[in-house]
């Protein structure tokens, strides 16, 4: 039962694997295609390394870095899909993967697109 007002996993990514109701693991070809789409126009390209979708940014200052994390935390909560991230002063590094699936799924790319939109709007 999704909390009222919270975007369910289904609505966050549309197609789900019917049996498991879980976002399916993406194969290498699907990952590459999704990465090309994600990186279109991205000043700092995302990379896939060690089964994680990764990027890092240097913000104007600590406050802007934390504003990014605050806004993305709300998105993550709505999606019930959470980043592995580090913040040192005005730098944020993110590493996205789907623990339940043991690799990359559409949820990781959906969260990455939200982060990319924020960065393109504010940086
Ligand atoms: N975040 C990420 N990155 N991967 C998950 O598999 C995941 C999550 N699962 N947030 C969510 C929480 C939860 O449904 C399970 C029970 O941990």
Coordinates of N, CA and C and ligand atoms in Angstrom, one line a residue:
X1 N 0.9 -1.2 0.0 CA 0.0 0.0 0.0 C 0.9 1.2 0.0
X2 N 0.8 2.1 -1.0 CA 1.6 3.3 -1.1 C 1.1 4.4 -0.2
X3 N 1.9 5.0 0.5 CA 1.4 6.1 1.4 C 0.7 7.2 0.5
X4 N -0.4 7.8 1.0 CA -1.1 8.8 0.1 C -0.1 9.9 -0.3
X5 N -0.2 10.3 -1.6 CA 0.6 11.4 -2.0 C 2.0 10.9 -2.4
X6 N 2.4 9.7 -2.2 CA 3.7 9.2 -2.6 C 3.6 8.5 -3.9
X7 N 4.5 8.8 -4.8 CA 4.5 8.2 -6.1 C 4.9 6.7 -6.0
X8 N 4.0 5.8 -6.5 CA 4.4 4.4 -6.3 C 5.5 4.1 -7.3
X9 N 6.1 3.0 -7.0 CA 7.2 2.5 -8.0 C 6.6 2.4 -9.4
X10 N 5.3 1.8 -9.4 CA 4.7 1.6 -10.7 C 4.6 2.9 -11.5
X11 N 4.1 4.0 -10.9 CA 3.9 5.2 -11.6 C 5.2 5.9 -11.9
X12 N 6.2 5.6 -11.0 CA 7.5 6.2 -11.2 C 8.2 5.7 -12.5
X13 N 7.9 4.4 -12.8 CA 8.6 3.9 -14.0 C 7.7 3.3 -15.0
X14 N 6.4 3.2 -14.8 CA 5.5 2.6 -15.8 C 5.6 1.1 -15.8
X15 N 6.4 0.6 -16.7 CA 6.4 -0.9 -16.9 C 7.1 -1.5 -15.7
X16 N 6.5 -2.6 -15.2 CA 7.1 -3.4 -14.1 C 7.0 -4.9 -14.5
X17 N 7.9 -5.7 -14.0 CA 7.8 -7.1 -14.2 C 6.6 -7.6 -13.5
X18 N 5.6 -8.1 -14.2 CA 4.3 -8.4 -13.6 C 4.4 -9.4 -12.4
X19 N 5.2 -10.4 -12.6 CA 5.2 -11.4 -11.5 C 5.8 -10.8 -10.2
X20 N 7.0 -10.1 -10.4 CA 7.7 -9.7 -9.2 C 7.3 -8.3 -8.7
X21 N 6.6 -7.6 -9.6 CA 6.2 -6.2 -9.2 C 7.5 -5.4 -8.9
X22 N 8.6 -5.7 -9.5 CA 9.8 -5.1 -9.2 C 10.4 -4.6 -10.5
X23 N 11.1 -3.5 -10.5 CA 11.8 -3.0 -11.7 C 12.8 -4.1 -12.2
X24 N 12.7 -4.6 -13.4 CA 13.6 -5.6 -13.8 C 15.0 -5.1 -14.1
X25 N 16.0 -6.0 -13.9 CA 17.4 -5.7 -14.1 C 17.5 -5.4 -15.6
X26 N 18.3 -4.4 -15.9 CA 18.5 -4.0 -17.3 C 19.8 -4.7 -17.9
X27 N 19.7 -5.3 -19.1 CA 20.9 -5.9 -19.6 C 21.8 -4.9 -20.2
X28 N 23.0 -5.3 -20.6 CA 24.0 -4.3 -21.0 C 23.6 -3.4 -22.1
X29 N 22.9 -4.0 -23.1 CA 22.4 -3.2 -24.2 C 21.4 -2.1 -23.7
X30 N 20.5 -2.5 -22.9 CA 19.5 -1.6 -22.4 C 20.2 -0.5 -21.5
X31 N 21.2 -0.8 -20.8 CA 21.9 0.1 -20.0 C 22.6 1.1 -20.9
X32 N 23.2 0.7 -22.0 CA 23.9 1.6 -22.9 C 22.9 2.5 -23.6
X33 N 21.8 2.0 -24.0 CA 20.8 2.9 -24.6 C 20.3 3.9 -23.6
X34 N 20.0 3.5 -22.4 CA 19.5 4.4 -21.4 C 20.5 5.5 -21.0
X35 N 21.8 5.1 -21.1 CA 22.9 6.0 -20.8 C 23.1 7.0 -21.8
X36 N 22.9 6.6 -23.1 CA 22.9 7.6 -24.2 C 21.8 8.7 -24.0
X37 N 20.6 8.2 -23.7 CA 19.5 9.1 -23.5 C 19.8 10.0 -22.4
X38 N 20.3 9.5 -21.3 CA 20.6 10.3 -20.1 C 21.6 11.4 -20.3
X39 N 22.6 11.0 -21.1 CA 23.8 11.9 -21.3 C 23.5 12.9 -22.4
X40 N 22.4 12.9 -23.1 CA 22.2 13.9 -24.2 C 22.1 15.3 -23.5
X41 N 23.1 16.1 -23.9 CA 23.2 17.4 -23.4 C 23.7 17.6 -22.0
X42 N 24.2 16.5 -21.5 CA 24.7 16.5 -20.1 C 26.1 17.1 -20.1
X43 N 26.4 18.2 -19.4 CA 27.7 18.8 -19.4 C 28.7 17.9 -18.8
X44 N 28.3 17.3 -17.6 CA 29.2 16.2 -17.0 C 28.5 14.9 -17.2
X45 N 29.0 14.1 -18.1 CA 28.3 12.8 -18.4 C 28.3 11.8 -17.3
X46 N 27.2 11.1 -17.2 CA 27.1 9.9 -16.3 C 27.9 8.8 -16.8
X47 N 28.4 8.0 -15.9 CA 29.2 6.8 -16.3 C 28.6 5.6 -15.5
X48 N 28.8 4.4 -16.1 CA 28.4 3.2 -15.5 C 29.7 2.5 -15.1
X49 N 29.9 2.3 -13.8 CA 31.1 1.6 -13.3 C 30.7 0.7 -12.2
X50 N 31.2 -0.5 -12.3 CA 31.0 -1.4 -11.2 C 29.5 -1.6 -10.9
X51 N 28.7 -1.6 -12.0 CA 27.2 -1.8 -11.9 C 26.5 -0.7 -11.2
X52 N 27.2 0.5 -11.2 CA 26.6 1.7 -10.6 C 26.5 2.8 -11.6
X53 N 25.5 3.6 -11.6 CA 25.4 4.8 -12.4 C 25.9 5.9 -11.6
X54 N 27.0 6.5 -12.1 CA 27.7 7.5 -11.3 C 27.9 8.9 -11.9
X55 N 27.9 9.9 -11.0 CA 28.3 11.2 -11.5 C 28.7 12.0 -10.3
X56 N 29.3 13.2 -10.5 CA 29.7 14.0 -9.4 C 29.7 15.5 -9.9
X57 N 29.4 16.4 -9.0 CA 29.3 17.8 -9.3 C 30.0 18.6 -8.2
X58 N 30.4 19.8 -8.7 CA 30.9 20.8 -7.7 C 29.9 22.0 -7.8
X59 N 29.2 22.2 -6.7 CA 28.2 23.2 -6.6 C 28.8 24.6 -6.2
X60 N 28.0 25.6 -6.2 CA 28.5 27.0 -5.9 C 29.1 27.0 -4.5
X61 N 28.5 26.4 -3.6 CA 28.9 26.3 -2.2 C 28.2 25.2 -1.5
X62 N 28.5 25.0 -0.2 CA 27.9 23.9 0.5 C 26.4 24.0 0.5
X63 N 25.9 25.2 0.7 CA 24.4 25.4 0.7 C 23.7 24.9 -0.5
X64 N 24.3 25.2 -1.7 CA 23.7 24.7 -2.9 C 23.8 23.2 -3.1
X65 N 24.9 22.7 -2.6 CA 25.1 21.2 -2.6 C 24.1 20.5 -1.8
X66 N 23.8 21.1 -0.6 CA 22.9 20.5 0.3 C 21.4 20.8 -0.2
X67 N 21.2 21.9 -0.9 CA 19.9 22.1 -1.5 C 19.6 21.0 -2.5
X68 N 20.6 20.7 -3.3 CA 20.4 19.6 -4.3 C 20.1 18.3 -3.6
X69 N 20.8 18.0 -2.5 CA 20.5 16.7 -1.8 C 19.2 16.7 -1.1
X70 N 18.8 17.9 -0.6 CA 17.5 18.0 0.0 C 16.3 17.8 -1.0
X71 N 16.4 18.4 -2.1 CA 15.4 18.2 -3.2 C 15.4 16.8 -3.7
X72 N 16.6 16.2 -3.9 CA 16.7 14.9 -4.4 C 16.2 13.8 -3.4
X73 N 16.4 14.2 -2.1 CA 15.9 13.2 -1.1 C 14.4 13.1 -1.1
X74 N 13.7 14.2 -1.5 CA 12.2 14.2 -1.6 C 11.9 13.3 -2.8
X75 N 12.6 13.4 -3.9 CA 12.3 12.6 -5.0 C 12.5 11.1 -4.7
X76 N 13.6 10.9 -4.0 CA 14.0 9.5 -3.7 C 12.9 8.9 -2.8
X77 N 12.5 9.6 -1.8 CA 11.4 9.1 -0.9 C 10.1 8.9 -1.7
X78 N 9.8 9.8 -2.6 CA 8.6 9.5 -3.4 C 8.7 8.3 -4.3
X79 N 9.9 8.0 -4.8 CA 10.1 6.8 -5.6 C 10.4 5.6 -4.8
X80 N 10.6 5.8 -3.5 CA 11.1 4.7 -2.7 C 12.4 4.1 -3.3
X81 N 13.3 5.0 -3.8 CA 14.5 4.5 -4.4 C 15.6 5.5 -4.1
X82 N 16.6 5.1 -3.4 CA 17.5 6.0 -2.7 C 18.9 5.9 -3.2
X83 N 19.6 7.0 -3.3 CA 21.0 7.1 -3.8 C 22.0 6.7 -2.7
X84 N 23.1 6.2 -3.2 CA 24.3 6.1 -2.4 C 25.1 7.3 -2.8
X85 N 25.3 8.3 -1.8 CA 26.0 9.5 -2.2 C 26.9 10.0 -1.1
X86 N 27.9 10.8 -1.5 CA 28.8 11.4 -0.6 C 28.8 12.9 -0.8
X87 N 28.9 13.7 0.3 CA 29.0 15.2 0.1 C 30.2 15.6 1.0
X88 N 31.2 16.3 0.3 CA 32.3 16.9 1.0 C 32.2 18.4 0.6
X89 N 31.9 19.3 1.5 CA 31.8 20.7 1.3 C 30.9 21.0 0.1
X90 N 31.4 21.4 -1.1 CA 30.5 21.7 -2.2 C 30.5 20.7 -3.3
X91 N 31.0 19.5 -3.0 CA 31.0 18.4 -3.9 C 30.0 17.3 -3.5
X92 N 29.3 16.8 -4.5 CA 28.4 15.7 -4.2 C 28.8 14.6 -5.3
X93 N 29.0 13.4 -4.8 CA 29.2 12.2 -5.7 C 28.0 11.3 -5.5
X94 N 27.4 10.8 -6.6 CA 26.3 9.9 -6.5 C 26.6 8.6 -7.2
X95 N 26.1 7.5 -6.6 CA 26.3 6.2 -7.2 C 24.9 5.5 -7.0
X96 N 24.3 5.2 -8.2 CA 22.9 4.7 -8.2 C 22.9 3.3 -8.6
X97 N 22.2 2.4 -7.9 CA 22.0 1.0 -8.3 C 20.7 0.6 -7.5
X98 N 20.2 -0.5 -8.0 CA 19.0 -1.1 -7.3 C 19.4 -2.3 -6.5
X99 N 19.4 -2.1 -5.2 CA 19.9 -3.2 -4.3 C 19.0 -4.5 -4.5
X100 N 17.7 -4.2 -4.6 CA 16.8 -5.4 -4.6 C 17.0 -6.2 -5.9
X101 N 17.5 -5.6 -6.9 CA 17.7 -6.3 -8.2 C 19.2 -6.7 -8.4
X102 N 20.1 -6.1 -7.6 CA 21.5 -6.4 -7.7 C 22.1 -5.8 -8.9
X103 N 21.6 -4.7 -9.4 CA 22.3 -4.0 -10.5 C 21.4 -2.8 -10.9
X104 N 21.5 -2.4 -12.2 CA 20.8 -1.2 -12.7 C 19.4 -1.6 -13.2
X105 N 18.5 -0.7 -12.9 CA 17.1 -0.8 -13.3 C 16.6 0.6 -13.8
X106 N 15.4 0.6 -14.3 CA 14.9 1.9 -14.8 C 14.7 2.9 -13.6
X107 N 14.6 2.4 -12.4 CA 14.5 3.3 -11.3 C 15.8 4.1 -11.1
X108 N 16.9 3.5 -11.4 CA 18.2 4.3 -11.3 C 18.3 5.4 -12.3
X109 N 17.8 5.1 -13.5 CA 17.8 6.1 -14.6 C 16.8 7.2 -14.3
X110 N 15.6 6.8 -13.8 CA 14.6 7.8 -13.5 C 15.1 8.8 -12.4
X111 N 15.8 8.2 -11.4 CA 16.4 9.1 -10.4 C 17.5 10.0 -11.0
X112 N 18.3 9.4 -11.8 CA 19.4 10.1 -12.5 C 18.9 11.2 -13.3
X113 N 17.8 11.0 -14.0 CA 17.2 12.1 -14.8 C 16.7 13.2 -14.0
X114 N 16.1 12.9 -12.8 CA 15.7 13.9 -11.9 C 16.9 14.8 -11.4
X115 N 18.0 14.1 -11.1 CA 19.2 14.8 -10.7 C 19.8 15.6 -11.8
X116 N 19.8 15.1 -13.0 CA 20.3 15.8 -14.2 C 19.5 17.0 -14.4
X117 N 18.2 17.0 -14.3 CA 17.3 18.1 -14.5 C 17.6 19.2 -13.5
X118 N 17.8 18.8 -12.2 CA 18.1 19.8 -11.2 C 19.5 20.5 -11.5
X119 N 20.5 19.7 -11.8 CA 21.8 20.3 -12.1 C 21.7 21.2 -13.3
X120 N 21.0 20.8 -14.4 CA 20.9 21.7 -15.6 C 20.2 23.0 -15.3
X121 N 19.3 22.9 -14.3 CA 18.5 24.1 -14.0 C 19.3 25.1 -13.1
X122 N 20.1 24.5 -12.2 CA 20.7 25.3 -11.2 C 22.2 25.6 -11.4
X123 N 22.9 24.8 -12.1 CA 24.4 25.0 -12.2 C 24.7 25.8 -13.5
Ligands
LIG1 N1 16.9 2.1 -3.0 C1 17.7 1.5 -3.9 N2 18.7 2.2 -4.5 N3 17.5 0.2 -4.2 C2 16.6 -0.5 -3.7 O1 16.5 -1.7 -4.0 C3 15.7 0.1 -2.7 C4 15.9 1.5 -2.4 N4 14.7 -0.6 -2.2 N5 15.2 2.1 -1.5 C5 13.7 0.1 -1.4 C6 14.3 1.3 -0.6 C7 12.8 -0.8 -0.5 O2 11.7 -1.1 -1.2 C8 13.5 -2.1 -0.1 C9 12.6 -2.8 0.8 O3 14.7 -1.8 0.5

